[in-house]
Coordinates of C-alpha atoms and ligand atoms in Angstrom, one line a residue:
M8 CA 10.3 -43.0 -5.1
T9 CA 6.9 -42.9 -3.4
E10 CA 4.2 -45.0 -4.9
V11 CA 0.5 -45.3 -3.9
S12 CA -0.8 -48.7 -2.9
G13 CA -4.0 -50.3 -4.1
E14 CA -5.3 -49.8 -0.5
D15 CA -4.8 -46.0 -0.8
L16 CA -6.9 -45.9 -4.0
R17 CA -9.8 -48.2 -2.9
P18 CA -12.0 -45.8 -0.9
R19 CA -13.8 -42.7 -1.9
F20 CA -12.3 -39.2 -1.8
A21 CA -13.0 -38.1 1.8
T22 CA -11.9 -41.5 3.1
R23 CA -8.7 -41.3 1.0
A24 CA -8.0 -37.8 2.3
V25 CA -8.0 -39.1 5.9
H26 CA -6.3 -42.5 5.4
A27 CA -4.2 -42.7 2.2
G28 CA -0.5 -42.9 3.0
N29 CA -1.1 -43.0 6.8
I30 CA 0.3 -46.2 8.4
P31 CA 0.1 -46.8 12.2
D32 CA 3.6 -46.1 13.6
P33 CA 5.3 -49.4 14.1
L34 CA 7.0 -48.4 17.4
A35 CA 4.1 -47.2 19.5
G36 CA 1.1 -47.6 17.2
A37 CA 0.6 -43.8 17.0
V38 CA -2.6 -43.2 14.9
M39 CA -1.2 -40.0 13.4
M40 CA 2.0 -40.2 11.3
P41 CA 4.9 -39.1 13.5
I42 CA 7.2 -36.2 12.5
Y43 CA 10.4 -38.0 11.6
Q44 CA 12.6 -35.1 12.5
T45 CA 15.9 -36.7 11.6
S46 CA 18.5 -36.1 8.9
T47 CA 19.8 -39.7 8.9
Y48 CA 19.0 -43.3 9.9
V49 CA 21.1 -45.9 11.7
Q50 CA 22.2 -48.8 9.5
E51 CA 22.5 -52.4 10.9
G52 CA 25.5 -53.1 8.7
L53 CA 27.0 -51.9 5.4
G54 CA 24.1 -51.9 2.9
R55 CA 21.7 -53.2 5.5
H56 CA 19.0 -50.7 6.6
K57 CA 15.2 -50.3 6.7
G58 CA 15.0 -48.5 3.4
Y59 CA 16.0 -45.1 4.8
E60 CA 19.5 -43.8 4.5
Y61 CA 19.5 -40.0 4.4
A62 CA 16.5 -37.6 4.8
R63 CA 17.0 -35.7 1.5
T64 CA 16.4 -39.0 -0.2
Q65 CA 13.7 -40.6 2.0
N66 CA 11.7 -39.4 4.9
P67 CA 8.6 -41.4 6.2
T68 CA 6.6 -38.2 7.0
R69 CA 7.3 -36.8 3.6
Q70 CA 6.4 -40.2 2.0
A71 CA 3.1 -40.2 3.8
L72 CA 2.2 -36.8 2.4
E73 CA 3.4 -37.8 -1.1
R74 CA 1.2 -41.0 -1.1
N75 CA -1.8 -39.1 0.3
V76 CA -1.8 -36.4 -2.4
A77 CA -1.0 -38.8 -5.2
A78 CA -4.0 -40.9 -4.1
L79 CA -6.2 -37.9 -4.0
E80 CA -5.2 -37.0 -7.5
G81 CA -5.7 -40.6 -8.7
G82 CA -2.0 -40.7 -9.7
R83 CA 0.7 -43.3 -9.0
H84 CA 3.6 -41.3 -7.6
G85 CA 4.0 -38.2 -5.5
F86 CA 7.0 -35.9 -5.0
A87 CA 7.0 -33.2 -2.3
F88 CA 9.0 -30.0 -2.5
A89 CA 9.9 -27.0 -0.4
S90 CA 7.5 -24.7 -2.2
G91 CA 5.2 -24.7 -5.2
L92 CA 7.8 -22.9 -7.2
A93 CA 10.4 -25.5 -6.2
A94 CA 8.0 -28.1 -7.6
L95 CA 7.9 -26.0 -10.9
D96 CA 11.7 -25.8 -10.9
A97 CA 11.8 -29.7 -10.8
V98 CA 9.3 -29.9 -13.6
M99 CA 11.4 -27.6 -15.8
K100 CA 14.5 -29.7 -15.1
L101 CA 12.8 -32.5 -17.1
L102 CA 13.6 -30.4 -20.2
S103 CA 16.8 -29.5 -22.0
S104 CA 18.2 -26.4 -23.6
G105 CA 16.4 -25.7 -26.9
D106 CA 13.1 -27.4 -25.8
H107 CA 9.9 -25.4 -26.3
V108 CA 7.0 -25.0 -23.9
V109 CA 3.5 -23.7 -24.6
A110 CA 2.3 -22.1 -21.4
G111 CA -0.9 -20.4 -20.4
E112 CA -0.5 -16.6 -20.5
N113 CA -2.4 -16.2 -17.3
V114 CA -0.3 -18.5 -15.0
Y115 CA 0.6 -17.4 -11.5
G116 CA 3.0 -14.4 -11.6
G117 CA 5.8 -16.4 -9.9
T118 CA 5.4 -19.2 -12.5
H119 CA 5.8 -16.7 -15.3
R120 CA 8.8 -15.0 -13.6
Q121 CA 10.6 -18.4 -13.2
M122 CA 9.9 -19.4 -16.8
T123 CA 10.9 -16.1 -18.3
Q124 CA 13.7 -14.9 -16.0
I125 CA 15.4 -18.2 -15.1
W126 CA 14.5 -20.9 -17.6
A127 CA 14.5 -18.8 -20.7
R128 CA 18.1 -17.7 -19.8
M129 CA 19.0 -21.4 -19.6
G130 CA 17.9 -22.0 -23.2
L131 CA 14.2 -23.1 -22.8
R132 CA 11.8 -21.3 -25.1
F133 CA 8.3 -20.3 -24.2
T134 CA 5.2 -19.3 -26.1
F135 CA 2.4 -17.9 -23.8
V136 CA -1.1 -18.3 -25.2
D137 CA -4.7 -17.9 -23.9
P138 CA -5.4 -21.6 -23.0
S139 CA -9.1 -21.0 -22.8
D140 CA -9.0 -21.6 -26.6
P141 CA -7.4 -25.0 -27.3
Q142 CA -6.8 -24.0 -30.9
R143 CA -4.3 -21.4 -29.7
I144 CA -2.4 -24.1 -27.8
A145 CA -2.4 -26.3 -31.0
D146 CA -1.3 -23.3 -33.1
A147 CA 1.7 -22.6 -30.8
V148 CA 3.0 -26.1 -30.9
T149 CA 6.3 -26.5 -32.8
P150 CA 8.5 -29.6 -33.6
A151 CA 10.5 -28.6 -30.5
T152 CA 7.5 -28.5 -28.1
R153 CA 8.1 -30.8 -25.2
M154 CA 5.6 -29.5 -22.7
V155 CA 2.2 -27.8 -22.4
F156 CA 1.8 -26.0 -19.1
V157 CA -1.6 -24.7 -17.9
E158 CA -3.5 -23.6 -14.8
T159 CA -7.2 -24.0 -14.7
P160 CA -9.0 -22.1 -13.3
T161 CA -6.4 -19.3 -13.7
N162 CA -5.2 -17.0 -11.1
P163 CA -6.9 -14.4 -10.8
L164 CA -9.1 -14.2 -14.0
M165 CA -10.7 -17.6 -13.4
R166 CA -10.4 -18.7 -17.1
L167 CA -10.6 -22.4 -17.8
C168 CA -8.6 -24.6 -20.0
D169 CA -10.4 -27.7 -21.5
L170 CA -8.1 -30.4 -20.1
A171 CA -9.2 -33.2 -22.4
A172 CA -8.5 -31.0 -25.5
A173 CA -5.2 -29.9 -24.1
G174 CA -4.3 -33.5 -23.3
D175 CA -5.1 -34.5 -26.9
I176 CA -2.9 -31.7 -28.3
A177 CA 0.0 -32.6 -25.9
K178 CA -0.3 -36.3 -26.8
R179 CA -0.2 -35.6 -30.6
A180 CA 2.9 -33.4 -30.0
Q181 CA 4.5 -36.1 -27.8
A182 CA 4.7 -33.3 -25.2
L183 CA 4.0 -33.6 -21.4
L184 CA 0.8 -31.9 -20.2
V185 CA 1.5 -30.3 -16.8
V186 CA -1.5 -28.9 -14.9
D187 CA -1.3 -26.6 -11.9
N188 CA -4.3 -27.8 -9.9
T189 CA -3.8 -25.5 -6.9
F190 CA -7.0 -23.6 -7.3
A191 CA -9.5 -26.4 -7.9
T192 CA -7.7 -29.1 -5.8
P193 CA -8.3 -32.8 -6.5
C194 CA -11.6 -32.4 -4.5
F195 CA -13.1 -30.7 -7.6
Q196 CA -10.9 -31.5 -10.5
R197 CA -8.6 -34.5 -11.3
P198 CA -6.4 -33.6 -14.3
I199 CA -4.7 -37.0 -14.6
E200 CA -8.2 -38.5 -15.4
S201 CA -8.4 -36.0 -18.3
G202 CA -4.9 -36.9 -19.7
A203 CA -2.5 -34.7 -17.7
D204 CA 1.0 -36.3 -17.2
I205 CA 1.9 -34.2 -14.2
V206 CA -0.2 -32.3 -11.6
L207 CA 1.5 -29.5 -9.7
H208 CA 0.3 -28.0 -6.4
S209 CA 1.3 -25.2 -4.2
T210 CA 0.5 -27.2 -1.0
T211 CA 0.8 -23.8 0.7
K212 CA -2.8 -23.2 -0.4
Y213 CA -5.9 -25.4 -0.1
L214 CA -4.1 -28.7 0.5
N215 CA -2.6 -27.4 3.8
G216 CA -5.5 -25.0 4.2
H217 CA -4.3 -23.2 7.4
S218 CA -1.7 -20.8 6.0
D219 CA 1.0 -22.1 8.3
M220 CA 3.6 -23.6 5.9
V221 CA 5.0 -23.3 2.4
G222 CA 5.3 -26.4 0.1
G223 CA 4.8 -27.9 -3.3
L224 CA 3.9 -31.3 -4.7
L225 CA 3.9 -33.1 -8.0
V226 CA 1.7 -36.1 -8.9
V227 CA 2.7 -38.3 -11.8
E228 CA 1.2 -41.3 -13.5
R229 CA 3.9 -42.4 -15.9
S230 CA 6.7 -44.4 -14.4
D231 CA 9.4 -43.0 -16.8
V232 CA 8.5 -39.4 -15.8
A233 CA 8.4 -40.4 -12.2
E234 CA 11.8 -42.0 -12.3
R235 CA 13.3 -38.8 -13.7
L236 CA 11.5 -36.6 -11.2
G237 CA 12.6 -38.8 -8.3
F238 CA 16.2 -38.4 -9.5
I239 CA 15.7 -34.6 -9.8
Q240 CA 14.1 -34.3 -6.3
N241 CA 17.1 -36.0 -4.7
A242 CA 19.8 -34.6 -7.0
A243 CA 18.6 -30.9 -6.8
G244 CA 17.5 -31.4 -3.2
A245 CA 14.6 -28.8 -2.8
V246 CA 12.8 -31.1 -0.3
P247 CA 10.5 -29.9 2.4
G248 CA 11.2 -30.4 6.1
P249 CA 9.3 -33.2 8.0
F250 CA 7.3 -30.7 10.1
D251 CA 6.0 -28.9 7.0
C252 CA 5.0 -32.2 5.5
W253 CA 3.2 -33.2 8.7
L254 CA 1.3 -29.9 8.6
A255 CA 0.3 -30.4 5.0
L256 CA -0.7 -34.0 5.8
R257 CA -2.9 -32.8 8.7
G258 CA -4.4 -30.3 6.3
T259 CA -5.4 -32.8 3.6
K260 CA -7.4 -34.9 6.1
T261 CA -10.0 -32.1 6.2
L262 CA -9.7 -31.1 2.5
A263 CA -13.1 -32.5 1.5
L264 CA -14.9 -30.8 4.4
R265 CA -13.2 -27.5 3.9
M266 CA -13.7 -27.4 0.1
R267 CA -17.4 -28.0 0.5
Q268 CA -17.6 -24.9 2.6
H269 CA -15.3 -22.8 0.4
D270 CA -17.5 -23.8 -2.5
A271 CA -20.8 -23.1 -0.8
S272 CA -19.7 -19.7 0.4
G273 CA -17.9 -18.9 -2.9
R274 CA -21.1 -19.5 -4.9
R275 CA -23.2 -17.5 -2.5
I276 CA -20.7 -14.5 -2.4
A277 CA -20.2 -14.6 -6.2
Q278 CA -24.0 -14.4 -6.7
W279 CA -24.3 -11.6 -4.2
L280 CA -21.5 -9.6 -5.8
E281 CA -23.1 -10.0 -9.2
Q282 CA -26.2 -8.2 -7.9
R283 CA -24.2 -5.5 -6.0
A284 CA -24.3 -2.1 -7.7
G285 CA -20.7 -0.8 -8.3
V286 CA -19.3 -4.2 -9.0
E287 CA -18.7 -4.1 -12.7
R288 CA -17.8 -7.8 -13.2
V289 CA -17.5 -11.0 -11.2
Y290 CA -15.2 -13.8 -12.3
Y291 CA -16.3 -17.2 -10.9
P292 CA -16.7 -20.4 -13.0
G293 CA -19.8 -21.4 -11.0
L294 CA -21.8 -18.4 -12.2
P295 CA -23.9 -19.1 -15.3
S296 CA -22.7 -15.7 -16.7
H297 CA -19.1 -17.1 -16.8
P298 CA -18.2 -17.6 -20.5
Q299 CA -17.0 -21.1 -19.8
H300 CA -19.6 -22.2 -17.3
T301 CA -20.6 -25.2 -19.4
L302 CA -17.0 -26.4 -19.5
A303 CA -16.7 -25.8 -15.7
C304 CA -19.7 -28.0 -15.1
R305 CA -18.2 -30.7 -17.3
Q306 CA -14.7 -30.9 -15.9
M307 CA -15.1 -29.7 -12.3
S308 CA -17.3 -31.1 -9.6
G309 CA -17.3 -27.8 -7.6
F310 CA -16.0 -24.3 -8.2
G311 CA -14.2 -23.5 -4.9
G312 CA -13.7 -20.3 -3.0
M313 CA -11.7 -18.0 -5.4
V314 CA -13.7 -15.0 -6.7
S315 CA -12.3 -12.0 -8.5
I316 CA -14.2 -8.8 -9.1
E317 CA -13.7 -5.7 -11.2
L318 CA -14.5 -2.3 -9.8
G319 CA -15.0 0.7 -12.0
R320 CA -11.7 2.5 -11.2
A321 CA -8.3 1.4 -10.0
E322 CA -8.5 3.8 -7.0
R323 CA -11.7 2.0 -5.8
A324 CA -10.0 -1.4 -6.0
R325 CA -7.0 -0.1 -4.1
R326 CA -9.2 1.5 -1.4
M327 CA -11.5 -1.5 -1.1
V328 CA -8.7 -4.0 -0.3
E329 CA -7.8 -1.7 2.6
R330 CA -11.3 -1.4 4.0
T331 CA -12.3 -5.0 4.8
R332 CA -11.9 -6.2 8.4
I333 CA -12.5 -10.0 8.2
F334 CA -10.9 -10.4 4.8
A335 CA -7.2 -9.8 5.6
L336 CA -5.1 -7.9 3.0
A337 CA -2.4 -10.5 2.3
E338 CA -0.7 -12.5 -0.5
S339 CA -1.7 -16.2 -0.8
L340 CA -5.0 -18.0 -0.8
G341 CA -6.8 -21.2 0.2
G342 CA -6.7 -21.0 4.0
V343 CA -9.6 -21.2 6.4
E344 CA -9.4 -17.4 6.8
S345 CA -10.6 -15.1 4.1
L346 CA -8.1 -13.0 2.3
V347 CA -8.3 -10.1 -0.1
G348 CA -5.6 -9.0 -2.6
H349 CA -4.9 -6.6 -5.5
P350 CA -3.2 -8.9 -8.1
A351 CA -1.8 -6.2 -10.3
S352 CA 0.4 -4.9 -7.4
M353 CA 0.7 -8.1 -5.4
T354 CA 0.8 -11.7 -6.8
H355 CA 1.2 -10.5 -10.5
A356 CA 3.4 -7.5 -10.0
S357 CA 6.3 -9.4 -11.7
V358 CA 4.2 -9.8 -14.9
P359 CA 5.0 -6.8 -17.3
R360 CA 2.2 -4.3 -17.3
E361 CA 1.5 -4.5 -21.0
M362 CA 1.1 -8.3 -20.8
R363 CA -1.2 -7.9 -17.7
E364 CA -3.4 -5.3 -19.4
A365 CA -3.5 -7.3 -22.7
M366 CA -5.0 -10.4 -20.9
G367 CA -7.4 -8.3 -18.9
L368 CA -5.6 -8.3 -15.5
T369 CA -6.2 -4.6 -14.8
D370 CA -5.5 -2.4 -11.8
R371 CA -9.3 -2.5 -11.2
L372 CA -9.2 -6.1 -10.2
V373 CA -9.6 -7.4 -6.7
R374 CA -9.2 -11.1 -5.7
L375 CA -11.0 -12.8 -2.9
S376 CA -10.1 -16.0 -1.2
I377 CA -13.2 -17.0 0.6
G378 CA -12.5 -18.7 3.9
V379 CA -14.8 -20.9 6.0
E380 CA -16.1 -18.1 8.3
D381 CA -19.9 -17.6 8.5
V382 CA -20.9 -16.4 5.0
E383 CA -23.2 -13.7 6.4
D384 CA -20.3 -12.1 8.2
L385 CA -18.2 -12.2 5.0
I386 CA -21.0 -10.6 3.0
A387 CA -21.4 -7.9 5.6
D388 CA -17.6 -7.2 5.6
L389 CA -17.6 -6.9 1.8
E390 CA -20.7 -4.7 1.8
R391 CA -19.1 -2.4 4.4
A392 CA -15.9 -2.1 2.3
L393 CA -17.7 -1.5 -1.0
A394 CA -19.9 1.1 0.6
A395 CA -16.8 2.9 1.8
V396 CA -15.2 3.3 -1.6
Ligands
LIG4 C1 -1.6 -21.2 -8.7 C2 -0.3 -21.2 -8.0 N1 0.7 -22.0 -8.4 C3 1.9 -22.0 -7.8 C4 2.2 -21.1 -6.8 C5 3.5 -21.1 -6.2 O1 3.5 -21.7 -4.9 P1 4.5 -21.4 -3.7 O2 4.1 -20.0 -3.3 O3 4.1 -22.4 -2.7 O4 5.9 -21.4 -4.2 C6 1.2 -20.2 -6.4 C7 1.4 -19.2 -5.3 O5 0.7 -18.3 -5.0 C8 -0.1 -20.2 -7.0 O6 -1.1 -19.4 -6.7

């Protein structure tokens, strides 16, 4: 089980991002963590080895990534998985048939699909609530509740959950608080400091930041939960390959730099869109017009590069996502390149239409992942696309 060291936690964020978990290679002194592309390790004798027996259980490249992200989140243990949804799968395996979960209604579509179409069939029970009102979380808790699962900000409506309030509710219910921190990243929000037990990441997104791998990661503070997750990681076996771990680890080194630019451009574009005629609504927690802007300023140190907009008619939204040139029409988010998407027919197509409409995720919604290109070029691209619809 991977554990951060005191050394990993001593420096500030950007220094941790570059150094935590990276140890000079003992063979040649390579400054960068090598890709340990091996399935097994030679043993000097029966039961005598260097701490590595089989690569599903331990891999040095994977451990470096796990330590790095755990240090960034300010947690104690990290567990890497083959995707964000594989990380979710491991979290759900902490529960038993009959256990109840209170989950945010606005979670990523694939998270909702796994909960309702896999875990509900296995006997877990779910209540989906609007987590922007902590009272709704509290009201949904039953004696069988073992987990509260939230995303903040949510994908794609950018609603926030008050993490300290959710942490108090979970603690009172003796339930685990699990927070998907994929959108904010530890650069801008550290849920463990607000009482979360487990932080979940799709490393596919900002942590890797270059759209060239798929991965997931869990960060845990409590050692009993970590013991169990370590067991599940090895016993279920959904681990990432060493090359993907290496790519993610290379990505996290520049996380602080990249997030600064995503945030600066996100703010600028959100403000511009708010003034642009024909854009009915802009969803971005950094805008004073966001209904939870005060909470955003309290629990986040930046707002990032995810901006959603509502256009007057569904047809305009569908046309707009096909008219941009720099913003590529694609699933996913968090890379250096800008992406545009239509959540109702892409990332959230697996959420039933009635549920989508009820929470405000309409066919008129367009989601932007603002990359690190020159912001003037991005604005010009959006202007051209909006003018054409
Ligand atoms: C917020 C969020 N969580 C989890 C996931 C799932 O991650 P992955 O695609 O790496 O399985 C995604 C994917 O888009 C996401 O946006």
